[in-house]
Short mmCIF file of C-alpha atoms in Angstrom, two decimals:
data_model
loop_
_atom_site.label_atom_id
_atom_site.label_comp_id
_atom_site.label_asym_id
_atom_site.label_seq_id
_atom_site.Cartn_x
_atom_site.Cartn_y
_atom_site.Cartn_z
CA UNK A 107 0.00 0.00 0.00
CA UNK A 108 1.56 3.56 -0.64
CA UNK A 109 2.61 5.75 1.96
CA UNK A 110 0.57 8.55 1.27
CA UNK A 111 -1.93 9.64 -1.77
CA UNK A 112 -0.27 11.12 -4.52
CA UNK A 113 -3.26 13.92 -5.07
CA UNK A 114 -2.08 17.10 -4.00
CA UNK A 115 -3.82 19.67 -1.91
CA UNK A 116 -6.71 22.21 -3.71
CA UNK A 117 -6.24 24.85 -1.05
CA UNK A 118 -2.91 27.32 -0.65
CA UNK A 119 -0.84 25.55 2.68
CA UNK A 120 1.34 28.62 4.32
CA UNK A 121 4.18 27.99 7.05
CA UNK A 122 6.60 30.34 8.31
CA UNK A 123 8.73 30.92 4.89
CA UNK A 124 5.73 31.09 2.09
CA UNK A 125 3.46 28.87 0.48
CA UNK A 126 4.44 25.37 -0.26
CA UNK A 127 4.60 24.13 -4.30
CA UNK A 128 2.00 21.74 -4.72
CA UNK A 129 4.89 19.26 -5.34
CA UNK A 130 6.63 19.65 -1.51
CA UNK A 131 2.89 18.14 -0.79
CA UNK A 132 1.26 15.30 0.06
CA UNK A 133 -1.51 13.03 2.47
CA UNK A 134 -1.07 11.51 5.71
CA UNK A 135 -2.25 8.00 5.38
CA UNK A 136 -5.15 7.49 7.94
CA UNK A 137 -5.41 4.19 9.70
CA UNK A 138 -7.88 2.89 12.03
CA UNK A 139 -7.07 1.87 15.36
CA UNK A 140 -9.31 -1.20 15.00
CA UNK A 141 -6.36 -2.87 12.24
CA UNK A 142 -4.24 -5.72 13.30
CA UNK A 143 -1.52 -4.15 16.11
CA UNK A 144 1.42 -5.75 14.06
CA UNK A 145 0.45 -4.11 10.91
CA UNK A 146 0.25 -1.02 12.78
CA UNK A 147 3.53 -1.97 14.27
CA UNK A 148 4.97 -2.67 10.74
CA UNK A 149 3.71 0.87 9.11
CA UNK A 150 4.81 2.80 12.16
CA UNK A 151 8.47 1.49 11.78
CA UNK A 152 8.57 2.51 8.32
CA UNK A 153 6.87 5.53 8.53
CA UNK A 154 7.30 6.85 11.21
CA UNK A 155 4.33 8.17 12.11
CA UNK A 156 0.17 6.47 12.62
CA UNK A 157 -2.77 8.88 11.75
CA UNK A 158 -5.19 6.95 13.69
CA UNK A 159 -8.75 7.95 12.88
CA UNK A 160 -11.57 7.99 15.42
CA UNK A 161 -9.61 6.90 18.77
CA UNK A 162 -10.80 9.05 21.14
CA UNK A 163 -14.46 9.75 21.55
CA UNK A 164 -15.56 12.60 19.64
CA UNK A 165 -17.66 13.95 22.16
CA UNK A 166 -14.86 13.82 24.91
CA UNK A 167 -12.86 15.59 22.87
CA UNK A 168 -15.22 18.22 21.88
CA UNK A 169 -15.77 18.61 25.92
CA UNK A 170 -12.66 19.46 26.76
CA UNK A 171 -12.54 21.75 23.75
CA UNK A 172 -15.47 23.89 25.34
CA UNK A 173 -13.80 23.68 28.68
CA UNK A 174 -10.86 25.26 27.41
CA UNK A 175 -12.70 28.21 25.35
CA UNK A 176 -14.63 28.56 28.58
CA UNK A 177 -11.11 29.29 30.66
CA UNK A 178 -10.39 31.64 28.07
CA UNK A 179 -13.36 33.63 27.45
CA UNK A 180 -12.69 36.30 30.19
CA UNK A 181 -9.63 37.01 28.06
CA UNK A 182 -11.81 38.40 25.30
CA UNK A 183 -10.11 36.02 22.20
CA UNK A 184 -13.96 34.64 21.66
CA UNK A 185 -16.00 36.17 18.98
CA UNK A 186 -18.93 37.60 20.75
CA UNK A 187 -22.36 35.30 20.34
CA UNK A 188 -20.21 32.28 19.59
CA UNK A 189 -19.73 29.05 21.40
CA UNK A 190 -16.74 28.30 23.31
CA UNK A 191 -17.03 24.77 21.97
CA UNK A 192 -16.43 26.23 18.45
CA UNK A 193 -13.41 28.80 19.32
CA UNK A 194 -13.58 31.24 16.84
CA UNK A 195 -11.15 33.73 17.21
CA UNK A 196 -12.81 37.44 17.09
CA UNK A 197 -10.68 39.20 14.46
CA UNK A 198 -11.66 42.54 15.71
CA UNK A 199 -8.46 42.03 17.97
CA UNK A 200 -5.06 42.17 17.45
CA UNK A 201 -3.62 39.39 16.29
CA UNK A 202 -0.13 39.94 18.44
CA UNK A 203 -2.93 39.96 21.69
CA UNK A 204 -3.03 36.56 21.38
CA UNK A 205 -0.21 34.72 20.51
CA UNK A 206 -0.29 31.48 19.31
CA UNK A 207 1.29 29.10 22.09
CA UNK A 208 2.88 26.90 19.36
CA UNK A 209 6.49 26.46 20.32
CA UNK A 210 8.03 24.95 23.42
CA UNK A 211 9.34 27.35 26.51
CA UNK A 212 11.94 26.53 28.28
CA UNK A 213 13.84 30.26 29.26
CA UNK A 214 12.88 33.44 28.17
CA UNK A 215 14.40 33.22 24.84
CA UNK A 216 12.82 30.34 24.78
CA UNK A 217 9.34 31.90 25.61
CA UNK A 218 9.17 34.56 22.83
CA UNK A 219 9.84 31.65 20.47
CA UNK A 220 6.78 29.96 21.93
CA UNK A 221 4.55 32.55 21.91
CA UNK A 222 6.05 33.85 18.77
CA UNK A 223 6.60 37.09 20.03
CA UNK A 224 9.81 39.63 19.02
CA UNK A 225 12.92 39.58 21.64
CA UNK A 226 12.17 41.12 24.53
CA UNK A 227 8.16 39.97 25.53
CA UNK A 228 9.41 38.67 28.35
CA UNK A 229 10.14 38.74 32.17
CA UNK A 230 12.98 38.25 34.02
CA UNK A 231 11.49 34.50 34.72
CA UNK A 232 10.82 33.62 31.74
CA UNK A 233 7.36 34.74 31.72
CA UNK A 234 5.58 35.72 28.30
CA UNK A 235 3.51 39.47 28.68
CA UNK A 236 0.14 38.63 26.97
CA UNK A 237 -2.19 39.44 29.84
CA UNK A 238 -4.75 37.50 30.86
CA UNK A 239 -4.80 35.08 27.52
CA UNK A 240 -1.35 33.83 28.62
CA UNK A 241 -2.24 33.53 31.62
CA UNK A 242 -5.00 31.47 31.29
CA UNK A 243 -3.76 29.46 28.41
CA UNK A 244 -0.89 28.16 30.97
CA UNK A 245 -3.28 28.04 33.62
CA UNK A 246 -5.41 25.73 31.33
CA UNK A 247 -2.37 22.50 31.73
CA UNK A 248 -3.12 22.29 35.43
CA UNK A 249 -6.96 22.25 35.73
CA UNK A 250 -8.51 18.58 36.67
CA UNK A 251 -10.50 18.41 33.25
CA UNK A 252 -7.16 18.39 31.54
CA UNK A 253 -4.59 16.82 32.97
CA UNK A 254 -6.82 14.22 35.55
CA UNK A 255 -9.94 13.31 32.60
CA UNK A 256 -8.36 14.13 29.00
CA UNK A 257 -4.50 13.59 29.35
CA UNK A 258 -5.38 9.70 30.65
CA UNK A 259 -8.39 8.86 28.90
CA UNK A 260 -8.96 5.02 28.84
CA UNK A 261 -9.03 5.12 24.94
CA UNK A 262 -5.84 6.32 24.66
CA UNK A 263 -3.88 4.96 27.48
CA UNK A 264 -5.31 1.63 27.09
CA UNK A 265 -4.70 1.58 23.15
CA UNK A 266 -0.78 2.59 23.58
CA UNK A 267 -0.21 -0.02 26.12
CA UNK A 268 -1.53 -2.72 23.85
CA UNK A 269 0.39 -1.41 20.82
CA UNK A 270 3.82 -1.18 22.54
CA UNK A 271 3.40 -4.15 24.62
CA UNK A 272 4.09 -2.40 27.83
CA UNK A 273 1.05 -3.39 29.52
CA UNK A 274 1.26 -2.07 33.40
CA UNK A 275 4.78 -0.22 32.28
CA UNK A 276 3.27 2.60 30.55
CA UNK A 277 3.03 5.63 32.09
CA UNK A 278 2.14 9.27 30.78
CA UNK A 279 4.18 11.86 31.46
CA UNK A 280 2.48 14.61 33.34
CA UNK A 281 4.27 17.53 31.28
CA UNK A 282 2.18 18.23 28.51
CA UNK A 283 2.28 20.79 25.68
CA UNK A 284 -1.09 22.53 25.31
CA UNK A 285 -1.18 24.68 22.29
CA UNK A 286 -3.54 27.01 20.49
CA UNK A 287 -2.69 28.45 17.37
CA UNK A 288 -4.73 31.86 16.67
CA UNK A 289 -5.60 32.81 12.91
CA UNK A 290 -2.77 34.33 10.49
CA UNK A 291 -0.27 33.85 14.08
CA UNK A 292 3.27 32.35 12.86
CA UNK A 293 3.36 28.54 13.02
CA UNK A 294 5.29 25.99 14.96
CA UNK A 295 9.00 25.80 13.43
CA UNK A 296 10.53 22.41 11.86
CA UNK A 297 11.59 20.06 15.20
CA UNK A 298 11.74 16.61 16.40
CA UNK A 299 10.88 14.80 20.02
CA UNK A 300 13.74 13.84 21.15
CA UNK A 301 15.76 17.57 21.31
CA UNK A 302 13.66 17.87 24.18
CA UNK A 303 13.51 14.52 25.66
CA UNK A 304 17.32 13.84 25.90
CA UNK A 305 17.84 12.92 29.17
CA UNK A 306 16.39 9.49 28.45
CA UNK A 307 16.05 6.37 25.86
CA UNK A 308 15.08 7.38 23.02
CA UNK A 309 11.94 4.85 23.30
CA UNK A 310 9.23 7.41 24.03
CA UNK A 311 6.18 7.73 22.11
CA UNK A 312 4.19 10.96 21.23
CA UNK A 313 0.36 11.11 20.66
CA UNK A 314 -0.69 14.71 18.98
CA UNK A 315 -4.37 14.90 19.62
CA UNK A 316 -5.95 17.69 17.88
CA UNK A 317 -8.58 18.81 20.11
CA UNK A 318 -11.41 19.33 17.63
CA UNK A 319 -11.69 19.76 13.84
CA UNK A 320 -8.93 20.78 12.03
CA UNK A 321 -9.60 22.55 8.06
CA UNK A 322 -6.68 22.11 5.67
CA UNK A 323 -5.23 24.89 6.25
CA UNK A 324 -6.27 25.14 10.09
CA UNK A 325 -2.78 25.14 11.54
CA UNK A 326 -2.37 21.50 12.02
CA UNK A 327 0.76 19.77 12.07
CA UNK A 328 2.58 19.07 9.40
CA UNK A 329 4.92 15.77 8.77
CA UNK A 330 8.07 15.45 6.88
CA UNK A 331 7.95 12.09 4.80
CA UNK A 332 10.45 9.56 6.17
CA UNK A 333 11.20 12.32 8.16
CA UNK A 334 12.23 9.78 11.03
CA UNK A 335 15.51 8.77 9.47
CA UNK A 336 16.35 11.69 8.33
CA UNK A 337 15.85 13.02 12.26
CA UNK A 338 17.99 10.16 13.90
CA UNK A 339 20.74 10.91 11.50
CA UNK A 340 20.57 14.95 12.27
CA UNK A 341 20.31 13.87 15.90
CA UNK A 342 23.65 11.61 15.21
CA UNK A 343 25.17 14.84 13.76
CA UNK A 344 24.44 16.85 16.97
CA UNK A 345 25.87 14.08 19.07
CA UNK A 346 29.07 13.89 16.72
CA UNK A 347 29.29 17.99 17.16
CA UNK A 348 29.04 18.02 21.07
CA UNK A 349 31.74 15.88 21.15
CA UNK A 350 33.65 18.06 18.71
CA UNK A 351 33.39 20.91 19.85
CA UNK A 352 33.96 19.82 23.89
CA UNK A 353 30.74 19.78 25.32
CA UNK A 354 30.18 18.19 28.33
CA UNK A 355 27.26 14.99 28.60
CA UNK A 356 24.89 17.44 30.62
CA UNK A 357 25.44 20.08 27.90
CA UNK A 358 25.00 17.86 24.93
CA UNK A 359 21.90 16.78 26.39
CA UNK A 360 20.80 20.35 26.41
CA UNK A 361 18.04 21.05 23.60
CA UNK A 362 19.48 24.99 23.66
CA UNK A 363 23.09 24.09 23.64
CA UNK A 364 25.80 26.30 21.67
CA UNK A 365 25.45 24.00 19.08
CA UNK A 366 21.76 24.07 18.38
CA UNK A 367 19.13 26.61 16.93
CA UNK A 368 17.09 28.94 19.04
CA UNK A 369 14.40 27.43 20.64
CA UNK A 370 15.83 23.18 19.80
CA UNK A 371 14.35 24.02 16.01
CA UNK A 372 15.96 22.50 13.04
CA UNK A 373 14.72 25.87 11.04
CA UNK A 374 12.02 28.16 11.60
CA UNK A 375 10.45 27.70 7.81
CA UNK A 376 9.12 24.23 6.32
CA UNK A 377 9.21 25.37 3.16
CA UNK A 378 12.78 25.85 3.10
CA UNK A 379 13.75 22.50 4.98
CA UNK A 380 11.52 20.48 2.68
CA UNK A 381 13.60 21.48 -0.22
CA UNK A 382 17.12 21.24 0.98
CA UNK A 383 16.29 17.75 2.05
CA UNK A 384 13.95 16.77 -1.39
CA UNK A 385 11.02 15.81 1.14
CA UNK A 386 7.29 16.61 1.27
CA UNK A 387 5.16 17.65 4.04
CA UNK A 388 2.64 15.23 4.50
CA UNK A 389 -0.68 17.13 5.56
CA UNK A 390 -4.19 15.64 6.48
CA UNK A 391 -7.81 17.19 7.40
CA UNK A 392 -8.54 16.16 11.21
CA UNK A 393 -11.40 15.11 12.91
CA UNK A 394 -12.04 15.72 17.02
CA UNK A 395 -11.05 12.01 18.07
CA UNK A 396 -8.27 11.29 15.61
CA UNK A 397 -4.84 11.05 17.63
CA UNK A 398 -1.56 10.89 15.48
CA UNK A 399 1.39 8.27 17.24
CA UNK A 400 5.10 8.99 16.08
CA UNK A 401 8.50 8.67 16.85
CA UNK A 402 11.14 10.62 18.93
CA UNK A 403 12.56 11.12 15.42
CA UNK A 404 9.77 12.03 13.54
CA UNK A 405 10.07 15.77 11.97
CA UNK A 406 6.89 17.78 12.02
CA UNK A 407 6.07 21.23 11.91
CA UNK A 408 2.46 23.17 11.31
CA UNK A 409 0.98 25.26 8.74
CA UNK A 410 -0.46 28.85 9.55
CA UNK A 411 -3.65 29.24 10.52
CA UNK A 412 -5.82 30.22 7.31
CA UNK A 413 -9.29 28.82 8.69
CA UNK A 414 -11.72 30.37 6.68
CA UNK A 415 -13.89 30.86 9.74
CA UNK A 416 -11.49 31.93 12.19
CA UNK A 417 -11.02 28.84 14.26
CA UNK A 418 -8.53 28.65 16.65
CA UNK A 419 -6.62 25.32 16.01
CA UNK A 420 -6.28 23.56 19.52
CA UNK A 421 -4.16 20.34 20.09
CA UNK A 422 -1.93 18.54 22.53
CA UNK A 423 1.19 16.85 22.60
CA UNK A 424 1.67 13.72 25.55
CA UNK A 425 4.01 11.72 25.47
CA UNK A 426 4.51 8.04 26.74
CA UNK A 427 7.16 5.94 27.81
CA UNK A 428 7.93 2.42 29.61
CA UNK A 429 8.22 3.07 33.43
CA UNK A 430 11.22 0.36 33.68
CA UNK A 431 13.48 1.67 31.31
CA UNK A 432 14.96 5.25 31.79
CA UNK A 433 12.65 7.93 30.97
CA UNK A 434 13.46 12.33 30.93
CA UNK A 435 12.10 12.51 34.19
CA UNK A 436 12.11 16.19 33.97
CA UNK A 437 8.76 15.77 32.07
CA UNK A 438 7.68 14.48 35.46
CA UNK A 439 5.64 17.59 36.63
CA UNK A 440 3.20 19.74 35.12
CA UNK A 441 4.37 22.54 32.13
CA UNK A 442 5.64 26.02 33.47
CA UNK A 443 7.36 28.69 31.52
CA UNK A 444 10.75 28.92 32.28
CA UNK A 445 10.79 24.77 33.25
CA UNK A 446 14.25 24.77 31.51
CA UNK A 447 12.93 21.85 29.52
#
C-alpha cells in the first residue's frame, strides 16, 4: 500500500517561509485503530508516524474543547455570540494579543519563540507578557479536566499499552504541551521529540491529539515524509558535534546548547527545509477524536492558521514511555514557563 496519496492539496498551505509548491505536498495516510496491532507496528516502523482515525471519543474531545474556550473567554479572544465549543477567534483584535502558544518554553528566549513574540516579551522569569490570555492558556495545563480526565483517557492509554506491549509499564508523562494556534499567528518551526527529551532512551512515544476539527489549512501539524531517518541521522550529527566541539554529557543533552538553533528548532520555515532535504510535508484534514502516534525522530512542523472561519486550532502533545526503562524525568511535573525543559 503507498505511503501517502499522490493527489495534491486544492487549497494554498502557508508555514513560516511562504506557500508550499503543490509538489513539496502530500496526504497523511489514515489508519484505524481497529487494524491488526502488528500491521500497525509494521507501518509505524517505516513511517514513522500512525494517523489513527476515530480513537478518542468525539464527544470527549469536543468537551474538553469547550472547557478550554470557557477558561479563556474572560480574556476576550472569543468572537462575541459564539460558542466556546467552536473557538472562533474574534478578528476585531489584534492578532499579536493573542499569541499562538505553538512552540516549546523553556527560558525566556525560549518563551518569545513559543509565543512567537519579538525579543524582549518577556520577564525576568521567563514569563511571556500577553495578559490574561497567557495567563489562562498556561493556567489551562493544570486544571482537573485536563490533565486528571483528558491527558489519561482510557481510549488512549489503554490503546498505547496494547500497541507497545508495555502493559502495566506505561506511564504518561504529566508535562504536557497545550497549544492554540490563533488565525494568520506564525506557526510551529521544523523540530523533532527527542531535542527535548534527551535525558532518556530514546523509546518514548508521542500522541498529537488535535482537540477538535482541524480545516486544511487550520494550523495543524505538518509531517516530513520519512522524516524519522532523516531526524535520527541529524540527531547523530548533533551528538558527533558536542563531542567536537567539547561539550560536556549534561550540555549535549541540552536542547538549547551552543550547538543548536534557538528554541531546539531545526529551522524556523518548512518550506525551506523540505527542499534542501527533497522531502514533502505530508498534511491531512482532522477530525475531534483522531490522535496521530510517532516517533522521537519524527520531523513535524504546522501550517499557519488560514481557517476560513477563524477557528482557533487547539491540540496537545503527551508523550509516553515504559516506566522500567529510563525515561526524561524532567517531564515528570506539570508545564511552566521557564521549566528549563
Amino acid at each position: 500500500m503507498p505511503h501517502a496519496t499522490t493527489s495534491q492539496p486544492s487549497i494554498p498551505l502557508y508555514v513560516n517561509d511562504g506557500l508550499l509548491d503543490p509538489e513539496q505536498v502530500g496526504y497523511l495516510r489514515p489508519s484505524s485503530p481497529s487494524e491488526p496491532l502488528d500491521d500497525l507496528r509494521q507501518r509505524f516502523e517505516r513511517d514513522g508516524y500512525l494517523f489513527l482515525k476515530g480513537l478518542i471519543p468525539r464527544h470527549d474531545v469536543l468537551k474538553a474543547r469547550e472547557a478550554y474556550f470557557t477558561l479563556l473567554a474572560p480574556s476576550g479572544v472569543l468572537a462575541p455570540g459564539t460558542l466556546a465549543v467552536d473557538g472562533i477567534f474574534d478578528d476585531r483584535m489584534d492578532k499579536l494579543d493573542f499569541p499562538g502558544m505553538v512552540k516549546i518554553a523553556a527560558s525566556s528566549e525560549c518563551a518569545d519563540v513559543y509565543l512567537n513574540r519579538g525579543a524582549g516579551s518577556t520577564d525576568a522569569n521567563g514569563r511571556p507578557r500577553g495578559g490574561p490570555f497567557v495567563d489562562l492558556a498556561l493556567q489551562a495545563h493544570a486544571e482537573p479536566w485536563y490533565k486528571d480526565e483528558f491527558c489519561k483517557h482510557p481510549a488512549l492509554q489503554s490503546f498505547i499499552a496494547k500497541y507497545t506491549g508495555w502493559g502495566e509499564s506505561t506511564l504518561g508523562l504529566t508535562r504536557s504541551l497545550l497549544r492554540n494556534n490563533t488565525p494568520h499567528n506564525k506557526a510551529i518551526g521544523v523540530h523533532y521529540d527527542q531535542i527535548f527529551l534527551r535525558h532518556g532512551e530514546d523509546t518514548s512515544l508521542t500522541a498529537w491529539v488535535p482537540m477538535g476539527d482541524i480545516s486544511l489549512d487550520g494550523g495543524g501539524l505538518i509531517y516530513l515524509e520519512n522524516g524519522h531517518t532523516l531526524g535520527r541521522e541529524i540527531e547523530k550529527g548533533f551528538y558527533d558535534l558536542a563531542q567536537q566541539t567539547g561539550l560536556t554529557e549534561e550540555e549535549a543533552k541540552d536542547a538549547f546548547n551552543k550547538n543548536m538553533n534557538g528554541g531546539g528548532l531545526l529551522a524556523e520555515g518548512p518550506k525551506g527545509f523540505g527542499e534542501t532535504h527533497g522531502r514533502r510535508w505530508l498534511v491531512t484534514e482532522y477530525e475531534a477524536g483522531d490522535v496521530v502516534l510517532h516517533t522521537p525522530y519524527t520531523i513535524h512542523a504546522s501550517t499557519i492558521n488560514k481557517d476560513a472561519k477563524n477557528i482557533i486550532r487547539l491540540g496537545t502533545d503527551l508523550r509516553f514511555v515504559d516506566s522500567s526503562r529510563p525515561y526524561d524525568t524532567r517531564w515528570t511535573s506539570i508545564y511552566t514557563f521557564g521549566d528549563g525543559v
